[in-house]
Amino acid sequence: MALEDFEAMQERCSNCLGCKWTPFDKIKSQRFGENCPSVCYYNFNTYSARGRFQLGLAIAKKEVEYTETVTEAVHECLACGLCDVSCKITRFNLEPLEHNLELKADAVKKGKTLPAQKPVLEALAKEKTMLVGKTKASRTKWADGLGLKDLSKEKGDVLFFPGCKFSYDEKLQKTAQSAVRILKKSGVDLGYMGSQDMCCAGRTLQMGFTEDFAKNAEANIALFKKAGVKTIVTPCSDCYHAFKRQYAKLGLEVEVLHTVEYLDRLIGQGKIKFTKSVPMNVTYHDPCHLGRLGEQYVPWNGTEKKILNQVHTWTPKRPRYNGAHGIYDAPRNVIKSIPGVNLTEMERIREYSWCCGAGGGCSDTSPEFSDWTASERITEANSTGAEAMVTACPWCESNFRKAVDENGKGINVLDIVELVEKAL
Ligand code: SF4
Ligand code: SF4
């Protein structure tokens, strides 16, 4: 769809501003009641989903041009989808997140990008990673000595896909290594893509670079098909969303599991047994792309009709992505199954979880906004009295750790896999 195709939707937005707040029946306090980090930080309506609908309409009608300020406003959306969930509580005919992303894509098509995006896209084209300064040659060092099957050379059913952050970040690599050891020890015959491993490119879509996404996704799909992959396991929530929602639209037909889902399954089957107690009070952060954006893509080729000049209907029934079927229970099941661990929830959880600030390319383009968003979540985590915040995404983990280091708001940040390993 082009931006012009969103006109009916842009005009349907009723300016209720529900997209700025956690739905009222879920709010537990005014302090943690807001939801869209972009409009909270910039304090100007254009940064909200409502404002983006108005801006998109004005751009499509050529009433507004992409000035420097407009271009920044368009790109400074974390693509976290919280506005989308809140809007859909009452609205059945709006797709705020899809529109936010189309607005970014329109800007990119017209050459209206931000300076910090260029090196990221260049790194992807040249080194097949969106982490600037990293090389393709050093991508698979994290896997040395783990005994993974090389699926660039032989066939295999289960692919472990670490994603860029776990492949290169030396502080995080041990989590990917632990995940592989635990899964292998539980009898899973795991492989990796060896010298052909590359970025999932999901982040390009969050930034509006749709052509770069399609090119890289198609290349990955061809590799997975050639290797005979039937299941992809990833410890990265961004990769998870890319495969389960975006690659599925391009024809990838495999089972996609986040590591936490596999761990939950193995614990349930008695294949992982804990031998130690981990006396720790923790809270859990739902990553956006595992939680509300972790729903399975369902193909739909129906038509929309307006009846009685008021009501919109879809024939056949249209899939509704509102976060209701995201992955929330598997991580909580794993945490609660670890002896000694006590889970205390934050106020904004599950589909209403506040973003870590790393999404949409904003950690590259607007680091202050990104850090502020992470700091807000750390404050919320601290309010629970937990000594550690546990999550299931390397982007969340590194953004939170950075915020803790910079702001001195002492809380430990851990991946669930690290917690599991402590109890084995
Ligand atoms: S985007 Fe949805 S929630 Fe926000 S103002 Fe429009 S109708 Fe209301
Ligand atoms: S996707 Fe997230 S940051 Fe962007 S407008 Fe919606 S709530 Fe705000």
PDB file of N, CA and C in Angstrom, residues 60-98:
ATOM      1  N   ALA A  60       0.046  13.291   1.991  1.00  0.00           N
ATOM      2  CA  ALA A  60      -0.555  12.652   0.809  1.00  0.00           C
ATOM      3  C   ALA A  60      -1.310  13.675  -0.039  1.00  0.00           C
ATOM      4  N   LYS A  61      -1.916  14.655   0.615  1.00  0.00           N
ATOM      5  CA  LYS A  61      -2.665  15.685  -0.127  1.00  0.00           C
ATOM      6  C   LYS A  61      -1.766  16.857  -0.554  1.00  0.00           C
ATOM      7  N   LYS A  62      -0.484  16.704  -0.290  1.00  0.00           N
ATOM      8  CA  LYS A  62       0.531  17.714  -0.650  1.00  0.00           C
ATOM      9  C   LYS A  62       0.284  19.071   0.042  1.00  0.00           C
ATOM     10  N   GLU A  63      -0.279  19.005   1.240  1.00  0.00           N
ATOM     11  CA  GLU A  63      -0.481  20.242   2.007  1.00  0.00           C
ATOM     12  C   GLU A  63       0.720  20.517   2.921  1.00  0.00           C
ATOM     13  N   VAL A  64       1.518  19.473   3.145  1.00  0.00           N
ATOM     14  CA  VAL A  64       2.709  19.601   3.995  1.00  0.00           C
ATOM     15  C   VAL A  64       3.884  18.963   3.264  1.00  0.00           C
ATOM     16  N   GLU A  65       5.068  19.573   3.364  1.00  0.00           N
ATOM     17  CA  GLU A  65       6.274  19.030   2.723  1.00  0.00           C
ATOM     18  C   GLU A  65       7.160  18.375   3.781  1.00  0.00           C
ATOM     19  N   TYR A  66       8.066  17.543   3.330  1.00  0.00           N
ATOM     20  CA  TYR A  66       9.038  16.935   4.254  1.00  0.00           C
ATOM     21  C   TYR A  66      10.141  17.950   4.567  1.00  0.00           C
ATOM     22  N   THR A  67       9.909  18.843   5.525  1.00  0.00           N
ATOM     23  CA  THR A  67      10.984  19.711   6.017  1.00  0.00           C
ATOM     24  C   THR A  67      11.868  18.847   6.918  1.00  0.00           C
ATOM     25  N   GLU A  68      12.932  19.427   7.427  1.00  0.00           N
ATOM     26  CA  GLU A  68      13.822  18.678   8.329  1.00  0.00           C
ATOM     27  C   GLU A  68      13.055  18.229   9.582  1.00  0.00           C
ATOM     28  N   THR A  69      12.222  19.130  10.126  1.00  0.00           N
ATOM     29  CA  THR A  69      11.463  18.817  11.343  1.00  0.00           C
ATOM     30  C   THR A  69      10.437  17.720  11.077  1.00  0.00           C
ATOM     31  N   VAL A  70       9.742  17.815   9.941  1.00  0.00           N
ATOM     32  CA  VAL A  70       8.730  16.803   9.607  1.00  0.00           C
ATOM     33  C   VAL A  70       9.403  15.442   9.413  1.00  0.00           C
ATOM     34  N   THR A  71      10.530  15.437   8.717  1.00  0.00           N
ATOM     35  CA  THR A  71      11.251  14.177   8.462  1.00  0.00           C
ATOM     36  C   THR A  71      11.666  13.528   9.787  1.00  0.00           C
ATOM     37  N   GLU A  72      12.165  14.351  10.703  1.00  0.00           N
ATOM     38  CA  GLU A  72      12.562  13.800  12.017  1.00  0.00           C
ATOM     39  C   GLU A  72      11.361  13.215  12.746  1.00  0.00           C
ATOM     40  N   ALA A  73      10.241  13.953  12.723  1.00  0.00           N
ATOM     41  CA  ALA A  73       9.035  13.486  13.438  1.00  0.00           C
ATOM     42  C   ALA A  73       8.566  12.141  12.864  1.00  0.00           C
ATOM     43  N   VAL A  74       8.625  12.014  11.552  1.00  0.00           N
ATOM     44  CA  VAL A  74       8.186  10.771  10.907  1.00  0.00           C
ATOM     45  C   VAL A  74       9.052   9.593  11.375  1.00  0.00           C
ATOM     46  N   HIS A  75      10.363   9.803  11.436  1.00  0.00           N
ATOM     47  CA  HIS A  75      11.271   8.693  11.766  1.00  0.00           C
ATOM     48  C   HIS A  75      11.373   8.421  13.264  1.00  0.00           C
ATOM     49  N   GLU A  76      11.004   9.405  14.099  1.00  0.00           N
ATOM     50  CA  GLU A  76      11.190   9.197  15.536  1.00  0.00           C
ATOM     51  C   GLU A  76       9.973   8.501  16.170  1.00  0.00           C
ATOM     52  N   CYS A  77       9.665   7.372  15.597  1.00  0.00           N
ATOM     53  CA  CYS A  77       8.629   6.463  16.105  1.00  0.00           C
ATOM     54  C   CYS A  77       9.340   5.131  16.302  1.00  0.00           C
ATOM     55  N   LEU A  78       9.158   4.531  17.472  1.00  0.00           N
ATOM     56  CA  LEU A  78       9.885   3.303  17.816  1.00  0.00           C
ATOM     57  C   LEU A  78       9.306   2.052  17.154  1.00  0.00           C
ATOM     58  N   ALA A  79       8.198   2.220  16.417  1.00  0.00           N
ATOM     59  CA  ALA A  79       7.512   1.073  15.793  1.00  0.00           C
ATOM     60  C   ALA A  79       7.169   0.020  16.857  1.00  0.00           C
ATOM     61  N   CYS A  80       6.871   0.519  18.075  1.00  0.00           N
ATOM     62  CA  CYS A  80       6.641  -0.406  19.192  1.00  0.00           C
ATOM     63  C   CYS A  80       5.228  -0.977  19.192  1.00  0.00           C
ATOM     64  N   GLY A  81       4.300  -0.292  18.508  1.00  0.00           N
ATOM     65  CA  GLY A  81       2.938  -0.818  18.358  1.00  0.00           C
ATOM     66  C   GLY A  81       2.023  -0.637  19.548  1.00  0.00           C
ATOM     67  N   LEU A  82       2.458   0.147  20.559  1.00  0.00           N
ATOM     68  CA  LEU A  82       1.595   0.311  21.746  1.00  0.00           C
ATOM     69  C   LEU A  82       0.353   1.135  21.394  1.00  0.00           C
ATOM     70  N   CYS A  83       0.533   2.140  20.538  1.00  0.00           N
ATOM     71  CA  CYS A  83      -0.614   2.945  20.079  1.00  0.00           C
ATOM     72  C   CYS A  83      -1.632   2.044  19.377  1.00  0.00           C
ATOM     73  N   ASP A  84      -1.127   1.075  18.630  1.00  0.00           N
ATOM     74  CA  ASP A  84      -1.966   0.180  17.833  1.00  0.00           C
ATOM     75  C   ASP A  84      -2.895  -0.644  18.723  1.00  0.00           C
ATOM     76  N   VAL A  85      -2.309  -1.162  19.818  1.00  0.00           N
ATOM     77  CA  VAL A  85      -3.102  -1.975  20.760  1.00  0.00           C
ATOM     78  C   VAL A  85      -4.164  -1.106  21.439  1.00  0.00           C
ATOM     79  N   SER A  86      -3.763   0.080  21.903  1.00  0.00           N
ATOM     80  CA  SER A  86      -4.713   0.953  22.606  1.00  0.00           C
ATOM     81  C   SER A  86      -5.829   1.409  21.686  1.00  0.00           C
ATOM     82  N   CYS A  87      -5.498   1.758  20.441  1.00  0.00           N
ATOM     83  CA  CYS A  87      -6.503   2.218  19.479  1.00  0.00           C
ATOM     84  C   CYS A  87      -7.527   1.113  19.211  1.00  0.00           C
ATOM     85  N   LYS A  88      -7.018  -0.122  19.079  1.00  0.00           N
ATOM     86  CA  LYS A  88      -7.906  -1.225  18.701  1.00  0.00           C
ATOM     87  C   LYS A  88      -8.819  -1.711  19.829  1.00  0.00           C
ATOM     88  N   ILE A  89      -8.641  -1.155  21.025  1.00  0.00           N
ATOM     89  CA  ILE A  89      -9.579  -1.476  22.104  1.00  0.00           C
ATOM     90  C   ILE A  89     -10.981  -1.044  21.682  1.00  0.00           C
ATOM     91  N   THR A  90     -11.065   0.105  21.003  1.00  0.00           N
ATOM     92  CA  THR A  90     -12.391   0.597  20.600  1.00  0.00           C
ATOM     93  C   THR A  90     -12.573   0.656  19.086  1.00  0.00           C
ATOM     94  N   ARG A  91     -11.487   0.660  18.316  1.00  0.00           N
ATOM     95  CA  ARG A  91     -11.607   0.831  16.874  1.00  0.00           C
ATOM     96  C   ARG A  91     -11.261  -0.456  16.136  1.00  0.00           C
ATOM     97  N   PHE A  92     -12.135  -0.875  15.257  1.00  0.00           N
ATOM     98  CA  PHE A  92     -11.935  -2.111  14.507  1.00  0.00           C
ATOM     99  C   PHE A  92     -11.412  -1.838  13.097  1.00  0.00           C
ATOM    100  N   ASN A  93     -11.403  -0.569  12.709  1.00  0.00           N
ATOM    101  CA  ASN A  93     -11.090  -0.275  11.314  1.00  0.00           C
ATOM    102  C   ASN A  93      -9.871   0.616  11.135  1.00  0.00           C
ATOM    103  N   LEU A  94      -8.982   0.626  12.124  1.00  0.00           N
ATOM    104  CA  LEU A  94      -7.767   1.427  12.008  1.00  0.00           C
ATOM    105  C   LEU A  94      -6.536   0.568  12.252  1.00  0.00           C
ATOM    106  N   GLU A  95      -5.448   0.896  11.565  1.00  0.00           N
ATOM    107  CA  GLU A  95      -4.168   0.194  11.734  1.00  0.00           C
ATOM    108  C   GLU A  95      -3.079   1.248  11.953  1.00  0.00           C
ATOM    109  N   PRO A  96      -3.013   1.824  13.153  1.00  0.00           N
ATOM    110  CA  PRO A  96      -2.050   2.907  13.385  1.00  0.00           C
ATOM    111  C   PRO A  96      -0.590   2.511  13.117  1.00  0.00           C
ATOM    112  N   LEU A  97      -0.198   1.297  13.537  1.00  0.00           N
ATOM    113  CA  LEU A  97       1.202   0.917  13.339  1.00  0.00           C
ATOM    114  C   LEU A  97       1.534   0.778  11.851  1.00  0.00           C
ATOM    115  N   GLU A  98       0.629   0.115  11.110  1.00  0.00           N
ATOM    116  CA  GLU A  98       0.854  -0.013   9.660  1.00  0.00           C
ATOM    117  C   GLU A  98       1.010   1.359   9.022  1.00  0.00           C
TER     118      GLU A  98
END
